[in-house]
Short mmCIF file of C-alpha atoms in Angstrom, two decimals:
data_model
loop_
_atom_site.label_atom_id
_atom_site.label_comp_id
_atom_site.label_asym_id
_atom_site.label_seq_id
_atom_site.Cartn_x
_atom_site.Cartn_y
_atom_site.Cartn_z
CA UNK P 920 38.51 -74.69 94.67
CA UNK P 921 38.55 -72.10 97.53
CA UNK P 922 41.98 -70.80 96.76
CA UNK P 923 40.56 -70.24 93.32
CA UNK P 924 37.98 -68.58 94.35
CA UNK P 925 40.45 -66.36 97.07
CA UNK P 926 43.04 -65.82 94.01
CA UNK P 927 40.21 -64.46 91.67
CA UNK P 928 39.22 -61.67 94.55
CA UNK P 929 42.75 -61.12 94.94
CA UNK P 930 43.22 -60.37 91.08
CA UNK P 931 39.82 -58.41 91.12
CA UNK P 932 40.95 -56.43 93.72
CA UNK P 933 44.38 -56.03 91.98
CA UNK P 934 43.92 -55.46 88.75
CA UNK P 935 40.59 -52.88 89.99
CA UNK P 936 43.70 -51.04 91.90
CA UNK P 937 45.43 -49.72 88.21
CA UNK P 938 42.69 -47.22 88.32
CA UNK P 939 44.82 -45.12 90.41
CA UNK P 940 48.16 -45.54 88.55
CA UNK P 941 46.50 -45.16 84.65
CA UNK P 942 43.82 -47.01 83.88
CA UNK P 943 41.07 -45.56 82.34
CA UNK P 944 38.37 -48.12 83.48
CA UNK P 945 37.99 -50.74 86.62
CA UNK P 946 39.32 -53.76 84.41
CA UNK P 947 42.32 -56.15 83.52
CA UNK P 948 43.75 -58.19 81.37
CA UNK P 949 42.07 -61.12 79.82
CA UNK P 950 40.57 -63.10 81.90
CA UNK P 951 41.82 -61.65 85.33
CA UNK P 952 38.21 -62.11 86.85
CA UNK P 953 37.04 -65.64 85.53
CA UNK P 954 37.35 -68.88 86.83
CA UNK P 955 37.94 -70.64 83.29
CA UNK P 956 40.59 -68.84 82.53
CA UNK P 957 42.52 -69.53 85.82
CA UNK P 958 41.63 -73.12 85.99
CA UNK P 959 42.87 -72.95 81.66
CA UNK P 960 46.45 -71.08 83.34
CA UNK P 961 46.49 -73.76 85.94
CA UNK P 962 46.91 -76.54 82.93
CA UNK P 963 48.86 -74.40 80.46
CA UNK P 964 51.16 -72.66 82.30
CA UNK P 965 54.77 -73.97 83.63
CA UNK P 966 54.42 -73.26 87.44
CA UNK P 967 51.77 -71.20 89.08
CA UNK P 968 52.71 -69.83 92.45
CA UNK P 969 50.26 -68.10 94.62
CA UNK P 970 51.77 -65.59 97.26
CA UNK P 971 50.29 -65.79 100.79
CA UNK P 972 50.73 -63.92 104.26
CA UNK P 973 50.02 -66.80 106.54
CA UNK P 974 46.71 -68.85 105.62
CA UNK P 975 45.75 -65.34 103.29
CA UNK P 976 46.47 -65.53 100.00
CA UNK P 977 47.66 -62.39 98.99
CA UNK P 978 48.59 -63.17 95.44
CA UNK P 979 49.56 -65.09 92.64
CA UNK P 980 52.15 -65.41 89.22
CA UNK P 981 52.02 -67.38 86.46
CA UNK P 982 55.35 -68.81 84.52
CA UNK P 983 55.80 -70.03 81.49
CA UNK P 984 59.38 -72.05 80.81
CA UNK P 985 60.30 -71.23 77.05
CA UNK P 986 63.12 -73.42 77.49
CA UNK P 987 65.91 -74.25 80.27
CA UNK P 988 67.32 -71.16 80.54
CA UNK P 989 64.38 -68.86 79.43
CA UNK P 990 61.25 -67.93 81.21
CA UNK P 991 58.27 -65.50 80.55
CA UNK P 992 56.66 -64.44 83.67
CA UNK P 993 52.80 -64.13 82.30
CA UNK P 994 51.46 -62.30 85.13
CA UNK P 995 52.16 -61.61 88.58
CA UNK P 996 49.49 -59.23 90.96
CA UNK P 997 49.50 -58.64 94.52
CA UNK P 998 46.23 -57.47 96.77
CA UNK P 999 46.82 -53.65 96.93
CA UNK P 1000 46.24 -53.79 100.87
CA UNK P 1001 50.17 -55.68 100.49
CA UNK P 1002 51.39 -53.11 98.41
CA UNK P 1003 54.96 -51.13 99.31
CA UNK P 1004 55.66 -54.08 101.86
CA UNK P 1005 58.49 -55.79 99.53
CA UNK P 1006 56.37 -58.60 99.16
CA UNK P 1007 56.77 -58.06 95.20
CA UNK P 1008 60.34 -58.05 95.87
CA UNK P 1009 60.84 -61.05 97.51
CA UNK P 1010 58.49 -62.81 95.21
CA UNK P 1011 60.94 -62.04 92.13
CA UNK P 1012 63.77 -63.27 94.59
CA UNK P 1013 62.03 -66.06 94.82
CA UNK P 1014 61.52 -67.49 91.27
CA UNK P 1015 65.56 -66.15 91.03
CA UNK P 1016 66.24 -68.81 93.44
CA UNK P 1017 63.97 -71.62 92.24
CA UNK P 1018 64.60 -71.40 88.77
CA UNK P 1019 68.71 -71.11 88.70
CA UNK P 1020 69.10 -72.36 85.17
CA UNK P 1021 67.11 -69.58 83.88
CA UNK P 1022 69.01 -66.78 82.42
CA UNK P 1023 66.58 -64.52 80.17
CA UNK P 1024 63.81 -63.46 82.21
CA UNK P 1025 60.61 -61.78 80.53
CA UNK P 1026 57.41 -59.86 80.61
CA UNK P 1027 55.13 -57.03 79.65
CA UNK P 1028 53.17 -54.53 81.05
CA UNK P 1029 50.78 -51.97 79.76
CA UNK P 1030 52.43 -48.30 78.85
CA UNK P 1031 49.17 -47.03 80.72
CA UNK P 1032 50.61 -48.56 84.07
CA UNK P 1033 52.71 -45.93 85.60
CA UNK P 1034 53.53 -48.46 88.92
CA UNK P 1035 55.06 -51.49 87.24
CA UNK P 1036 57.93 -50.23 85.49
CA UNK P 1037 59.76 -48.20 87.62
CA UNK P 1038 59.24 -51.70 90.13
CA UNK P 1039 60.71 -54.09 87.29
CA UNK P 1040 63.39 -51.62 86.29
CA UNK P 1041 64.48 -51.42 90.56
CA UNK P 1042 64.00 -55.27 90.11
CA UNK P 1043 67.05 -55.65 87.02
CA UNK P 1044 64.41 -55.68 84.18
CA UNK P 1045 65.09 -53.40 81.22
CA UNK P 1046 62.43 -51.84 78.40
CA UNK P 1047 63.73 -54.58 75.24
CA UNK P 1048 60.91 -52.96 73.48
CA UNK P 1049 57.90 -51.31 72.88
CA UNK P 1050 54.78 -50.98 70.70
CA UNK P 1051 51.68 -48.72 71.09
CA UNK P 1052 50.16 -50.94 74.09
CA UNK P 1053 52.95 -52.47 75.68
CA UNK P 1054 56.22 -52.23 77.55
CA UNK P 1055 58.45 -55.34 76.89
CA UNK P 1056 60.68 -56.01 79.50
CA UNK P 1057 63.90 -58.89 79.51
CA UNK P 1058 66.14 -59.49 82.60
CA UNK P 1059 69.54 -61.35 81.50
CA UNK P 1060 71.60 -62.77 85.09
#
């Protein structure tokens, strides 16, 4: 229950951190800042990983397997304090190289976000499209 506890600061405090790259308000996405809804991730999703700098835990991401060789990555944040350190990088490197058999790699962000997709574009990602809220992204290896 304490690294629940650490991973909701740790999304607070990351999600709170999009007010300097377009947000218009200190907020996040559904459910970024409540203990139900990370304990309901913990059962629904595929794997949850969290991301820690020795004992600290830094961060977390959420994937959901469609099938064998597709995955949705529902969200991934990082504590801004670890921010420009490649830490995101070598996360995504990560799930590359523990999830082989996976092919089409997926996610969104918001348009708002001016940080995230210049990061997932550096990372292989590409815009596979759009609507008024969201950037879709897909990554094919």
């Amino acid at each position: 229950m304490n690294d629940l506890t650490d991973l909701i600061s740790v999304s607070i405090r990351a999600f709170h951190s999009d007010i300097f790259v377009g947000a218009e308000t200190l907020k996040g996405p559904p459910g970024y800042d409540s203990l139900e809804f990370h304990i309901e991730m913990l059962n629904k999703s595929s794997h949850f990983y969290k991301i820690v700098c020795g004992q600290k835990i830094i961060g977390g991401f959420w994937l959901m397997q469609q099938k064998h060789d597709e995955a949705y990555l529902y969200r991934i944040f990082l504590d801004p304090d670890y921010h420009h350190m490649s830490i995101g990088l070598k996360s995504f490197d990560f799930l590359f190289k523990k999830y082989p058999s996976v092919k089409i790699w997926s996610l969104k962000t918001p348009k708002w976000n001016i940080r995230t997709p210049k990061f997932y574009r550096k990372i292989g990602f590409e815009i596979s499209k759009e609507d008024e809220k969201f950037l879709y992204f897909t990554m094919n290896k």
